[in-house]
XYZ file of C-alpha atoms in Angstrom:
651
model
C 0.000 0.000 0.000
C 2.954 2.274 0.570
C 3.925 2.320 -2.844
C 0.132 2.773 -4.204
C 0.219 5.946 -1.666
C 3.284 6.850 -3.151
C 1.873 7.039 -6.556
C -0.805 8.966 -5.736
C 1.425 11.751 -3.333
C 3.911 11.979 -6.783
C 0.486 12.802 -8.449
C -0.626 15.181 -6.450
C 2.599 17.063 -6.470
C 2.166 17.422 -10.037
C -0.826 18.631 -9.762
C 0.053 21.245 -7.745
C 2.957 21.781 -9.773
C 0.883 22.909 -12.758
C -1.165 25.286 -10.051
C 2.086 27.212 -8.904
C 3.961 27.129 -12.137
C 1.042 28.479 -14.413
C 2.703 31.532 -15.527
C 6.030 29.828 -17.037
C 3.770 27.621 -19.250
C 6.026 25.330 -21.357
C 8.018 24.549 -18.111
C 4.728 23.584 -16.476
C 3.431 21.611 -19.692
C 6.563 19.866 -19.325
C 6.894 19.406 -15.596
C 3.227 18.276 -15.045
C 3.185 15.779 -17.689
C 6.505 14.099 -16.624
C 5.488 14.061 -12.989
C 1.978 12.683 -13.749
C 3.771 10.189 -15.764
C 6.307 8.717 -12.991
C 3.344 8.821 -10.698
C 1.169 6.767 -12.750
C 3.940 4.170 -13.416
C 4.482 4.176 -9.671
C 0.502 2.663 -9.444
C 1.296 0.289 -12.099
C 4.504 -1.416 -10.188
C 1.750 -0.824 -6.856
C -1.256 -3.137 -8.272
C 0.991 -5.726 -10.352
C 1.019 -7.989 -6.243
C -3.137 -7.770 -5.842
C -3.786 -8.407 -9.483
C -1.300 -11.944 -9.179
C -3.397 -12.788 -6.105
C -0.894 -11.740 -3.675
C -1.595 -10.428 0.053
C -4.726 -7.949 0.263
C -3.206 -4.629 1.236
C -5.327 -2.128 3.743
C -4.720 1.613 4.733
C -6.594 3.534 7.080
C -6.339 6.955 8.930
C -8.706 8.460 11.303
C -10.694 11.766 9.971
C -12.145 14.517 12.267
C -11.317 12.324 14.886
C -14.985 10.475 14.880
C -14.399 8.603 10.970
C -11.927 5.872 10.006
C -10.988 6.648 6.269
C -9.868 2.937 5.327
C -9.032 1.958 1.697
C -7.619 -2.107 0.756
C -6.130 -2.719 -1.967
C -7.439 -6.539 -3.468
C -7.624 -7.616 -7.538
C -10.508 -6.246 -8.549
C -9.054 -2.895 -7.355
C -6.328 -3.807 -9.012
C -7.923 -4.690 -12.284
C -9.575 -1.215 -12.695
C -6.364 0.893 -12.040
C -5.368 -0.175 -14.575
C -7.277 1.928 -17.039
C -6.362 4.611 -14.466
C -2.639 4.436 -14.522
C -2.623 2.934 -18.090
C -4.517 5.499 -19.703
C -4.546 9.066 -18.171
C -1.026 9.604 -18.613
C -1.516 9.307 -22.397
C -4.259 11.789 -22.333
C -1.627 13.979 -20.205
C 0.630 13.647 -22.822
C -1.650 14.284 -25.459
C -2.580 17.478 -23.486
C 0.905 18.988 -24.105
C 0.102 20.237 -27.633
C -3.675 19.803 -27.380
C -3.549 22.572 -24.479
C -1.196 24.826 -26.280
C -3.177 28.128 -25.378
C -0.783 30.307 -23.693
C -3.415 33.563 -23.950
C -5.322 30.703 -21.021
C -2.272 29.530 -19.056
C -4.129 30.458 -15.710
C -6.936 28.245 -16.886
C -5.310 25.345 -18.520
C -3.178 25.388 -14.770
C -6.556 24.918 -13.046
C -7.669 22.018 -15.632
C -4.082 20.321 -15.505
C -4.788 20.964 -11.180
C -8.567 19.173 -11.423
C -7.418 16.839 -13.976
C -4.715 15.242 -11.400
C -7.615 15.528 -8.775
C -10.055 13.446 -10.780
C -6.877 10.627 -11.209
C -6.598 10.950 -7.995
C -10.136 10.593 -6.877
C -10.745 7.440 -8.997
C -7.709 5.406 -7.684
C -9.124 6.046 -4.234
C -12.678 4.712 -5.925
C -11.896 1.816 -6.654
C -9.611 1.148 -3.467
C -12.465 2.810 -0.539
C -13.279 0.324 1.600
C -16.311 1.464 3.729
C -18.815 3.924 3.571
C -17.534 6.980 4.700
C -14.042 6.726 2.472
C -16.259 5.555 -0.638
C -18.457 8.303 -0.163
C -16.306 11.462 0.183
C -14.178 10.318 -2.855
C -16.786 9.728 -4.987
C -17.810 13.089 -4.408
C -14.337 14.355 -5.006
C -14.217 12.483 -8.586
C -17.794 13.744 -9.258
C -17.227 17.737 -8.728
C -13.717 17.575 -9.879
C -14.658 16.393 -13.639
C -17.605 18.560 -13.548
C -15.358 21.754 -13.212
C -13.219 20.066 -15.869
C -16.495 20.014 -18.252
C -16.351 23.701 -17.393
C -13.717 24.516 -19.087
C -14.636 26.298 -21.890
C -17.576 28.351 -18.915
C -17.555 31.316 -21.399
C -19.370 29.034 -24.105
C -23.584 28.625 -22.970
C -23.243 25.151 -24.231
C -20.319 24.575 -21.882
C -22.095 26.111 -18.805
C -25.019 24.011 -20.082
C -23.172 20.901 -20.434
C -22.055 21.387 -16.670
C -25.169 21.928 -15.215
C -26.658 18.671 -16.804
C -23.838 16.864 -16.020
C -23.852 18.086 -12.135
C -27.269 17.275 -11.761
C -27.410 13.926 -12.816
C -24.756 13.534 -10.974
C -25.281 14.588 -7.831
C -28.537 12.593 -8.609
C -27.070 9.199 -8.848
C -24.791 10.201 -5.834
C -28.539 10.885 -3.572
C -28.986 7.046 -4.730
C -25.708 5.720 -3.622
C -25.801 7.948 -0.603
C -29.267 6.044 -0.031
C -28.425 2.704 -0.580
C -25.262 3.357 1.711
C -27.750 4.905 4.398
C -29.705 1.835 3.966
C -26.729 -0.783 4.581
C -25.583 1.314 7.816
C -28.683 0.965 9.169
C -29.045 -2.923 8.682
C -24.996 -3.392 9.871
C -24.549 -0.312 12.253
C -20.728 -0.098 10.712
C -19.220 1.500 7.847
C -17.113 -1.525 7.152
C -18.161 -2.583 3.507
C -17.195 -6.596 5.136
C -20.400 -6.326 6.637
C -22.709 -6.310 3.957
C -22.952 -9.455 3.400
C -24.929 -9.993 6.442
C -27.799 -7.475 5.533
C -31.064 -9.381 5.752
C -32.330 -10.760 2.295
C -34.986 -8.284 1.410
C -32.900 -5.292 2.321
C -30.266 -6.628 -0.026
C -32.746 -6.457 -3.188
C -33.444 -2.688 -2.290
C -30.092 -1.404 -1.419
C -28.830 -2.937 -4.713
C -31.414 -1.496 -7.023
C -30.863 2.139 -5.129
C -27.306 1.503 -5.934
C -27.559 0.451 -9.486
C -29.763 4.301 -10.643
C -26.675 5.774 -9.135
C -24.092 3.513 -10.206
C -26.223 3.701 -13.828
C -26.222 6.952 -13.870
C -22.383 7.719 -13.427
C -22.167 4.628 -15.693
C -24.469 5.877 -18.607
C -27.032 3.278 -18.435
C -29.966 4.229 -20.645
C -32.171 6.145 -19.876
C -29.515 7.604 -17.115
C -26.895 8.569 -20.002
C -28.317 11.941 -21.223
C -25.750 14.170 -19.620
C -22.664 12.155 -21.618
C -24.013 13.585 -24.839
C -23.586 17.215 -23.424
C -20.509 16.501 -21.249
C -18.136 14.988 -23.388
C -18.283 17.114 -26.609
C -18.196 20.238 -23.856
C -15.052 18.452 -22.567
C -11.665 19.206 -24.294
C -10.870 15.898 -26.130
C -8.548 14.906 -23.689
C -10.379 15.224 -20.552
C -13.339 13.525 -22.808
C -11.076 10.875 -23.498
C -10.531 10.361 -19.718
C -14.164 10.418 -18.862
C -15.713 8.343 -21.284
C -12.950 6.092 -21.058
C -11.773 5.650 -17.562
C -14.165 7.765 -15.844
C -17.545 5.835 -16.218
C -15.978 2.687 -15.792
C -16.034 3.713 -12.014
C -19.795 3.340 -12.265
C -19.399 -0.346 -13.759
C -16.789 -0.600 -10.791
C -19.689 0.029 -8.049
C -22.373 -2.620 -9.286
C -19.754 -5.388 -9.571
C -18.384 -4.433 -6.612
C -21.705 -3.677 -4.844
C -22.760 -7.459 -6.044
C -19.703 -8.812 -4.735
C -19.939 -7.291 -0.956
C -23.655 -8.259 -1.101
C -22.845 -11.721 -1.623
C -26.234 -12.385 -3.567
C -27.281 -15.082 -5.847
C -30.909 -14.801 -7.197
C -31.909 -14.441 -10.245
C -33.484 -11.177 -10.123
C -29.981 -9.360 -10.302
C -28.655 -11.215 -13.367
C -31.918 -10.152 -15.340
C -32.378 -6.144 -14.578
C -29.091 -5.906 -15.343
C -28.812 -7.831 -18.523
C -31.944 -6.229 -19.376
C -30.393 -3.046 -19.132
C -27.004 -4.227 -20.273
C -29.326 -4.907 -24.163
C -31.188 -1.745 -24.099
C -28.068 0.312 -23.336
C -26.389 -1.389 -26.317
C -29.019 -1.226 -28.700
C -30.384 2.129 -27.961
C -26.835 3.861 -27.260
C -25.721 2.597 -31.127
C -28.530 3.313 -32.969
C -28.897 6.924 -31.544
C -24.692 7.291 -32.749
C -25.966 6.321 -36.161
C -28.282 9.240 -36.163
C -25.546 11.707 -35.026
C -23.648 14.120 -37.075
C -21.754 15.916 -34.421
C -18.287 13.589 -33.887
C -18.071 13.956 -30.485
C -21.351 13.494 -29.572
C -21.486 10.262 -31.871
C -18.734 8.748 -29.508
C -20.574 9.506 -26.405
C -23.452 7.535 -27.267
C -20.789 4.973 -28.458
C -19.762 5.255 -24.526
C -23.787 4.221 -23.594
C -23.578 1.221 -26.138
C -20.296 0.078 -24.430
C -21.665 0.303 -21.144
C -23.995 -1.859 -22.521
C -22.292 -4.820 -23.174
C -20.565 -4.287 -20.405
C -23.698 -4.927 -18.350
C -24.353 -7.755 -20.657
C -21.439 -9.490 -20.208
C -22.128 -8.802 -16.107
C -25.604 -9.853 -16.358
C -24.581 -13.222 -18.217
C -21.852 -13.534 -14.840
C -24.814 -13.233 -11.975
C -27.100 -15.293 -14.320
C -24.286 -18.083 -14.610
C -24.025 -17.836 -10.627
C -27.590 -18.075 -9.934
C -27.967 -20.860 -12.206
C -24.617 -22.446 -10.412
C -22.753 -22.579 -13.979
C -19.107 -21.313 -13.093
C -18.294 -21.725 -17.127
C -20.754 -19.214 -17.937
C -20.659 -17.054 -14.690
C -16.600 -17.048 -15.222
C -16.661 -16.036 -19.024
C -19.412 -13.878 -18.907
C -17.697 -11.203 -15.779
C -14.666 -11.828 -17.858
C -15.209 -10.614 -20.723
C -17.252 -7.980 -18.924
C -14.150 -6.690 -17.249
C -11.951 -7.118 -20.253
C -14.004 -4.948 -22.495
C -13.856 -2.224 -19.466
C -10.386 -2.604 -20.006
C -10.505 -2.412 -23.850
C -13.256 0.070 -24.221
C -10.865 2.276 -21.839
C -8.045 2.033 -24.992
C -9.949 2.142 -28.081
C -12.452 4.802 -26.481
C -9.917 7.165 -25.494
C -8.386 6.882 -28.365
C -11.237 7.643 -30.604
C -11.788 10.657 -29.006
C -8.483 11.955 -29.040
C -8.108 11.217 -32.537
C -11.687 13.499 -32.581
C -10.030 15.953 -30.908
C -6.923 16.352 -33.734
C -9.527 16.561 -36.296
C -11.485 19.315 -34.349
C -8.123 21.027 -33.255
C -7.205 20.991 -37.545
C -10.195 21.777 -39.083
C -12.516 23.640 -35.936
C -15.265 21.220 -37.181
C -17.446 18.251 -35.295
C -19.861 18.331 -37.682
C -18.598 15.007 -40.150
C -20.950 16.182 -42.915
C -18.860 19.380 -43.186
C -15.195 17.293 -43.287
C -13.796 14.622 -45.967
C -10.914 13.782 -47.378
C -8.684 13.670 -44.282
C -7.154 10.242 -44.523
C -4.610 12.110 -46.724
C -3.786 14.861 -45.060
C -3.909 13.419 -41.533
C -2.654 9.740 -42.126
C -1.623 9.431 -38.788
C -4.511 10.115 -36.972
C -6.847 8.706 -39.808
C -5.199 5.344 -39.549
C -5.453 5.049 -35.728
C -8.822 6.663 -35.509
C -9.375 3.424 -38.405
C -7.849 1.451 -36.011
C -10.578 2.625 -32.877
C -13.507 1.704 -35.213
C -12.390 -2.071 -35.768
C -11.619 -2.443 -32.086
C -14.893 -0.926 -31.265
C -16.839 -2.743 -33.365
C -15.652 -5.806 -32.166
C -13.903 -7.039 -35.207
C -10.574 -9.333 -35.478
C -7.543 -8.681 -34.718
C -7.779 -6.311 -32.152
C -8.911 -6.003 -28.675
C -12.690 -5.740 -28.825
C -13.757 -9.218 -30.795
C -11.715 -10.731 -27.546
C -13.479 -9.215 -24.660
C -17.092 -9.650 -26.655
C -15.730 -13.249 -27.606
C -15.730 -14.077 -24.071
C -19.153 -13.003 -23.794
C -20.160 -14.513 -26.484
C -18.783 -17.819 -24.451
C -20.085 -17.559 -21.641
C -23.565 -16.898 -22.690
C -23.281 -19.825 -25.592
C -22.796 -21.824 -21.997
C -25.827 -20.875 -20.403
C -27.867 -22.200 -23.731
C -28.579 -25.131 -22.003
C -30.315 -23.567 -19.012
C -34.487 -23.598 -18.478
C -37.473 -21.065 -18.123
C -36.518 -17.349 -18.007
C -32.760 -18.000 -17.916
C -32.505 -19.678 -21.591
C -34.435 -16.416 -23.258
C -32.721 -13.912 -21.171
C -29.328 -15.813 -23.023
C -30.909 -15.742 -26.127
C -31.643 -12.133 -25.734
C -27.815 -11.153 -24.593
C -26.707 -13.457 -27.949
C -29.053 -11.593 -30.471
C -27.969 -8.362 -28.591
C -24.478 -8.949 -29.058
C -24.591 -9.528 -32.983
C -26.956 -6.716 -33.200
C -24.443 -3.959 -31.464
C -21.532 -5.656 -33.746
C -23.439 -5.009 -36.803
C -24.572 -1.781 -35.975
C -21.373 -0.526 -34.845
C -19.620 -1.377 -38.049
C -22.441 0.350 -39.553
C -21.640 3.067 -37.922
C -18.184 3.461 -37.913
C -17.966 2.548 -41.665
C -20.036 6.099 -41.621
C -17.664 8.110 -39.989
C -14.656 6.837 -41.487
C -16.368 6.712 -45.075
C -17.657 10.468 -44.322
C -14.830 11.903 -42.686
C -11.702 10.242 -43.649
C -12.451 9.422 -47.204
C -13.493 11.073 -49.865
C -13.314 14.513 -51.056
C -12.754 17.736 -48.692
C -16.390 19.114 -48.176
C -15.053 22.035 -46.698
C -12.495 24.795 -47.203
C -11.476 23.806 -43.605
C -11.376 20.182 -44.012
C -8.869 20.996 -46.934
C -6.668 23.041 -45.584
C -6.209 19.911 -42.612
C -2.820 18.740 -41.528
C -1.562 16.311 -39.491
C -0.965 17.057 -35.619
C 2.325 17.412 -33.533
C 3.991 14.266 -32.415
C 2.855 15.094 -28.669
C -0.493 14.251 -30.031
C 0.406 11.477 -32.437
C 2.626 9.291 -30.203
C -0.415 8.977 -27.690
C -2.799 7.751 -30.464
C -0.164 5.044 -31.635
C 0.262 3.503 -28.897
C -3.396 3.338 -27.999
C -3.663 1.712 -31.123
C -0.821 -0.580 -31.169
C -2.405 -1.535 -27.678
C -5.833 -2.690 -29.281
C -3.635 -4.803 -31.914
C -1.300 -6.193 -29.195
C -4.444 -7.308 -26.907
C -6.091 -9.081 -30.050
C -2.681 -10.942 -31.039
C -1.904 -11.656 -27.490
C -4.752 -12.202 -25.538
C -3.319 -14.720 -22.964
C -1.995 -12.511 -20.569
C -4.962 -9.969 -20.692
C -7.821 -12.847 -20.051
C -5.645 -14.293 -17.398
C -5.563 -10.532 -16.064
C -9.552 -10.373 -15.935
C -10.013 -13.891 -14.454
C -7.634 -12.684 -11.647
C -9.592 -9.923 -11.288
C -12.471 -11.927 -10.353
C -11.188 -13.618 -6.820
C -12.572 -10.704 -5.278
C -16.473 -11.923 -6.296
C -16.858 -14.768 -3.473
C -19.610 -16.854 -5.217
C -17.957 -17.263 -8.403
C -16.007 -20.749 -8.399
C -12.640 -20.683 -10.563
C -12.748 -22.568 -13.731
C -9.827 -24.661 -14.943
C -6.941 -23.156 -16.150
C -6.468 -25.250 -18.941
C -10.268 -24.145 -20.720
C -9.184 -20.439 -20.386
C -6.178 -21.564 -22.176
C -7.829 -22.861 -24.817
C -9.971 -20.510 -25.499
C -7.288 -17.580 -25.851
C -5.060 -19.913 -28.046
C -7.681 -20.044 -30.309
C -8.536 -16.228 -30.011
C -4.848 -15.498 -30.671
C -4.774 -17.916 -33.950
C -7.666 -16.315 -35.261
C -6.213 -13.168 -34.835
C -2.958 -14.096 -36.301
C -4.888 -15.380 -39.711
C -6.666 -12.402 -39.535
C -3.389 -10.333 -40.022
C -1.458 -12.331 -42.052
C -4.282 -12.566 -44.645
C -4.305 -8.943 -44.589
C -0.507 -8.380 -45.138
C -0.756 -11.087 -47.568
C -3.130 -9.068 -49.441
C -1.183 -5.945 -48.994
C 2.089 -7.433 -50.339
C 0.050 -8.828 -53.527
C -1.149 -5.313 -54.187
C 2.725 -3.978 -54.010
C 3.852 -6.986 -56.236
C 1.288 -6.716 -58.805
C 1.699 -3.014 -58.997
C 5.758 -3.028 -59.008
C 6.215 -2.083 -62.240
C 3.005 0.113 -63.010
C 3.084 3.655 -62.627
C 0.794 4.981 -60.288
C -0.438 8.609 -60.544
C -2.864 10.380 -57.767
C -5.813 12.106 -58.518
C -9.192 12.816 -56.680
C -11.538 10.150 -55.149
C -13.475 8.452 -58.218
C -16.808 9.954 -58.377
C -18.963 6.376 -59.448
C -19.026 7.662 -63.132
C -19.611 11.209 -62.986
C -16.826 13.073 -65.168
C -17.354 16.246 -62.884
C -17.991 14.855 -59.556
C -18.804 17.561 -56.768
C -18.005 17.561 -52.644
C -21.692 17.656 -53.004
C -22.482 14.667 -54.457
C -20.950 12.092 -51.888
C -22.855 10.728 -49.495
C -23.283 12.142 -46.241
C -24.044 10.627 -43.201
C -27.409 11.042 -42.754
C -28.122 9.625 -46.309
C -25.858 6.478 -45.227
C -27.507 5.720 -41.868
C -30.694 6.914 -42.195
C -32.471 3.734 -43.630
C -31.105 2.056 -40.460
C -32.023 4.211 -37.777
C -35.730 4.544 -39.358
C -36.004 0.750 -38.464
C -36.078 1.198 -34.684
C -39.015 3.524 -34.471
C -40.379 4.256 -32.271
C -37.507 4.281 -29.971
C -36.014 7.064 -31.783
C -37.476 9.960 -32.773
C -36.873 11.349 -36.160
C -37.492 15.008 -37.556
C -37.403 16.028 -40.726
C -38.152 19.538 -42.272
C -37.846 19.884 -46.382
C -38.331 22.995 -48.236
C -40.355 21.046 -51.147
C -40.021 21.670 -54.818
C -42.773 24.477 -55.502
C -42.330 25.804 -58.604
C -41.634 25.261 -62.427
C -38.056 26.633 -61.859
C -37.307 25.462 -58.273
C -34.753 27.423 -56.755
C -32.429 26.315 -53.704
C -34.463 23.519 -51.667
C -33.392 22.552 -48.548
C -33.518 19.394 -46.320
C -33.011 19.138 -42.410
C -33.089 15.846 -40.168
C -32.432 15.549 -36.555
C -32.385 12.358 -34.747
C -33.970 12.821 -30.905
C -33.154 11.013 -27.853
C -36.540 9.871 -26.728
C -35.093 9.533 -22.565
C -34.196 13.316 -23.499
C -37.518 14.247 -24.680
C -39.770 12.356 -22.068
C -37.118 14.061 -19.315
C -37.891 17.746 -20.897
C -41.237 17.398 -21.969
C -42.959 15.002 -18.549
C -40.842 16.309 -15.578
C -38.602 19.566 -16.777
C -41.391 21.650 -18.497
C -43.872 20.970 -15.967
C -41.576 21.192 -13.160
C -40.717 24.960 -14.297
C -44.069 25.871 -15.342
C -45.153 24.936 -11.459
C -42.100 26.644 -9.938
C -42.935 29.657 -12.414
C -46.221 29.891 -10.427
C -44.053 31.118 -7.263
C -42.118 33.590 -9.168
C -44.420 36.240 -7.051
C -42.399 35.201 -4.014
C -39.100 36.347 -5.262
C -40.229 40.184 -5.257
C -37.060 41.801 -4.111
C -37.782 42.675 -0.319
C -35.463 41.847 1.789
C -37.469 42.052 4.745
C -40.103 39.872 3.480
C -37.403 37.423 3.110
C -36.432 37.825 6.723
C -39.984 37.057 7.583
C -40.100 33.862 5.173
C -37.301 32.804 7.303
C -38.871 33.452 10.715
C -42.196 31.414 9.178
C -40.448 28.547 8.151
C -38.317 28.149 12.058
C -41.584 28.408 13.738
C -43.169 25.800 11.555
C -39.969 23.505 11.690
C -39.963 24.179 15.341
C -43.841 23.120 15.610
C -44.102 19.804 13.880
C -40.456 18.835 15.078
């Protein structure tokens, strides 16, 4: 434990580093990103003991001389620092150049200050070990990325952003704080050891209260409407770290919340698989219908979450059901893919971020043609899709493999179980397809092609501070999908925390990877194979460049490719009603019709029912006590005096 406080001491130094130094701004670019760096390979050296099933390490220190803060350090801690250590520092990195606004060094000091807090704050997350330490760093990771979101507080759709965000957040903390209330009163300890002992019925509730706040840190649908807002409002790299660390510590508190629980009905398994598929569905299809890039990734973040919970669900099923095979593959590949959607997440969105930093565009219809001028971050951003849509070689067909496994195992169970399976399988391929479908938009739209803009033309590639981050996020996805051994084994050992889930045999797990890795390694050597054939067939042609090939037309215009809303539209109209499509179309009107236009816009239907069934009537009832607020202050006095006596006479 003394080297995991270590790590997070050398943090916070650099944190404060950035705070003091603000005003000699390379030197503090420098300094903070090199001292965030040590400290986060200090917490990688820290969790590599827990995560090999070494001794369980505990740290505790008294607060305000009535609380015990007390944090423990066991593997599934372990297993979700990683993302934490792993991760952040390449979004620091990628900061160095991204942040390059010395007219704002004041500012970016105070982001680089609440960015370390918010590393900070989830290590401690994921290591709290009773109430009271769980509690008061949960609240320090919520309010320090919500001042993050605020970075850009000048902007209305920043402050906007922030507000939504902080509400739902503080929200979904309410819940936790409930469900925590709840267990204190059953145990009369703060100890998170005693849970286990809460009666039966109590254990349903305080779950459920638990899983609206864990969901709604998480993004479970319909809890997920403030990562639309958030993350686009977020610079790319603090984006990065929220939708792909961040939210993760949401996924961190049902697993772990199931674990201290120690519960094994069937209930559990089903709300949250049932949530896990309508997450997934609903979070890709609404990405389909988006045509702002950043905003597109964030619902990517809801679909992830998603199968996520799928993959968790198919776990607590499996242990219900008392099949280990299928309890054991399904929580594994539901912790690998919190691992992998932590790699191939991030860096999506800070390959979003160079094209936004390049061009000043998020909207993909208005972009095109950047594979060429950008090659770097159009071939790593290429490499994000695959991984995300869980395709071989990389990372993502391995953790969604291992669902796929597990629930293939539960095929044989009875009654609700076997549909519920059947569900998560259909689910699965659904999301896969989807999410190619998607992806093969946004690459096709703003990658390829022709420029569609003077701004997308005039794109160029980013600095190497940028760059080297992206590559080796993306050699990361490749090396997990040829080299999965070591990564499953990594998620299995994350599991010894979860008491009612039995080990499986060693030599099934290895089985199962070997044949991951082969498939992998066909994958890619068919692909080189076909890449060398190209080279030798073309060795002695000349090749000459020229634009994109316009299908035909001699005279091809920016405006005749397709867009994305022509690509994906057909798709997204399938799932009405669940989305909510408007259109608006000038019309053709006359003999000679001049310029026409046409307009869609895909809603979020949780959005709508929020803003049109509690929001609007909620402000049209508080508007009806607007007379109160009249401006005299000794009216206000007496409002005061009112509510005392009234306090004081039914209390």
């Amino acid at each position: 434990m003394d080297t995991f406080l270590l790590s997070l001491t050398v943090l916070l130094a650099g944190g404060l580093f950035a705070l003091l130094t603000y005003r000699l701004f390379s030197l503090m670019k420098a300094g903070y990103i090199a001292i965030t760096a040590v400290g986060c390979l200090i917490g990688l050296y820290a969790i590599a003991t827990p995560l090999q099933g070494g001794e369980i390490v505990t740290f505790s220190v008294s607060w305000l001389h009535i609380f015990t803060l007390s944090f423990s350090l066991d593997p599934l801690s372990a297993f979700f620092l990683i993302p934490i250590f792993a991760v952040c520092p390449l979004a620091v990195v990628y900061s160095f150049s991204y942040m390059d606004h010395p007219e704002q060094q004041g500012r970016v000091g105070v982001s680089f200050f609440f960015c370390t807090l918010l590393i900070i704050s989830m290590a401690l997350v994921a290591t709290a070990d009773n109430i009271i330490s769980f509690v008061l760093v949960w609240e320090c990771m919520s309010l320090s990325s919500f001042l993050l979101v605020l970075f850009e507080y000048q902007k209305i759709s920043a402050r906007k952003a922030g507000y939504i965000y902080f509400i739902f957040t503080q929200a979904g903390a309410l819940f936790i704080f409930a469900a925590m209330a709840m267990a204190y009163s059953h145990t009369g300890t703060f100890d998170f050891s005693s849970f286990s002992t809460i009666p039966a019925n109590f254990k349903v509730i305080i779950f459920f209260l638990a899983l609206v706040g864990f969901g709604s840190k998480a993004g479970i649908f319909p809890l997920h409407i403030w990562l639309p807002y958030a993350h686009p409002a977020a610079p790319s790299n603090i984006s990065a770290v929220m939708s792909g660390v961040m939210i993760k510590m949401g996924i961190y508190g049902i697993i772990r919340l199931y674990a201290l629980l120690d519960v094994t009905e069937l209930i559990f398994g089903e709300v949250v698989l049932s949530l896990g598929i309508i997450s997934g569905i609903l979070g890709v299809v609404y990405a389909l219908g988006k045509h702002d890039l950043k905003k597109l990734l964030a619902y990517h973040s809801v679909e992830n979450i998603g199968i996520i919970l799928i993959g968790a669900g198919i776990g607590m099923i499996g242990i219900s059901s008392n099949n280990m095979v299928m309890a054991s593959f399904g929580f594994a590949g539901s912790l690998l893919h919190v691992l992998n959607h932590s790699i191939f997440k991030s860096l999506l969105f800070l390959g979003a971020g160079a094209v936004l930093q390049k061009t000043g565009i998020r909207h993909i219809d208005q972009l095109g043609g950047l594979m060429k001028r950008m090659p770097t971050t159009g071939k790593t951003f290429l490499t994000g899709s695959i991984s995300i849509s869980g395709l071989p070689p990389f990372n993502g067909f391995v953790s969604e493999f291992l669902i796929y496994y597990g629930a293939f195992h539960g095929i044989t169970l009875n009654g609700s179980s076997f549909i519920f399976v059947m569900l998560a399988i259909l689910s699965l391929a659904i999301i896969g397809g989807l999410a190619a479908a998607c992806f093969t938009k946004v690459v096709g739209v703003v990658f390829l092609g022709e420029p569609r803009t003077e701004k997308a033309a005039n794109g160029s590639e980013v600095g190497i501070a940028m760059t080297a981050p992206m590559i080796l996020l993306a050699a990361s996805c490749l090396l997990i999908g040829l080299f999965p051994a070591p990564f499953v084994d990594l998620a299995f050992m994350g599991l010894a925390s979860v008491k009612a889930l039995a080990p499986v045999g060693a030599e099934e797990i290895a089985v199962v990877t070997a044949n991951l890795a082969l498939a992998a390694r066909l994958f890619l050597a068919l692909f080189l194979i076909c890449v060398l054939l190209r080279k030798v067939l073309y060795l002695r042609k000349q090749i000459s460049r020229g634009p994109t090939w316009g299908c035909g037309f001699t005279q091809p215009t920016v405006r005749m490719q397709y867009t994305g809303t022509s690509y994906a539209m057909s798709i997204v109209d399938f799932f009405r009603p669940f989305v909510l499509i408007r259109t608006r179309y000038s019309g053709i009107n006359r003999i000679f019709p001049g310029r026409t236009t046409y307009e869609s816009r895909v809603d979020d239907i949780a959005e709508v029912a929020l803003v049109d069934r509690i929001v609007t009537p909620l402000l049209y009832l508080i508007g009806k006590f607007r007379w109160i607020q009249h401006g005299y202050i000794q009216l206000y006095i007496g409002y005061i005096v009112v509510t005392i006596i009234a306090l004081l006479l039914f209390f």
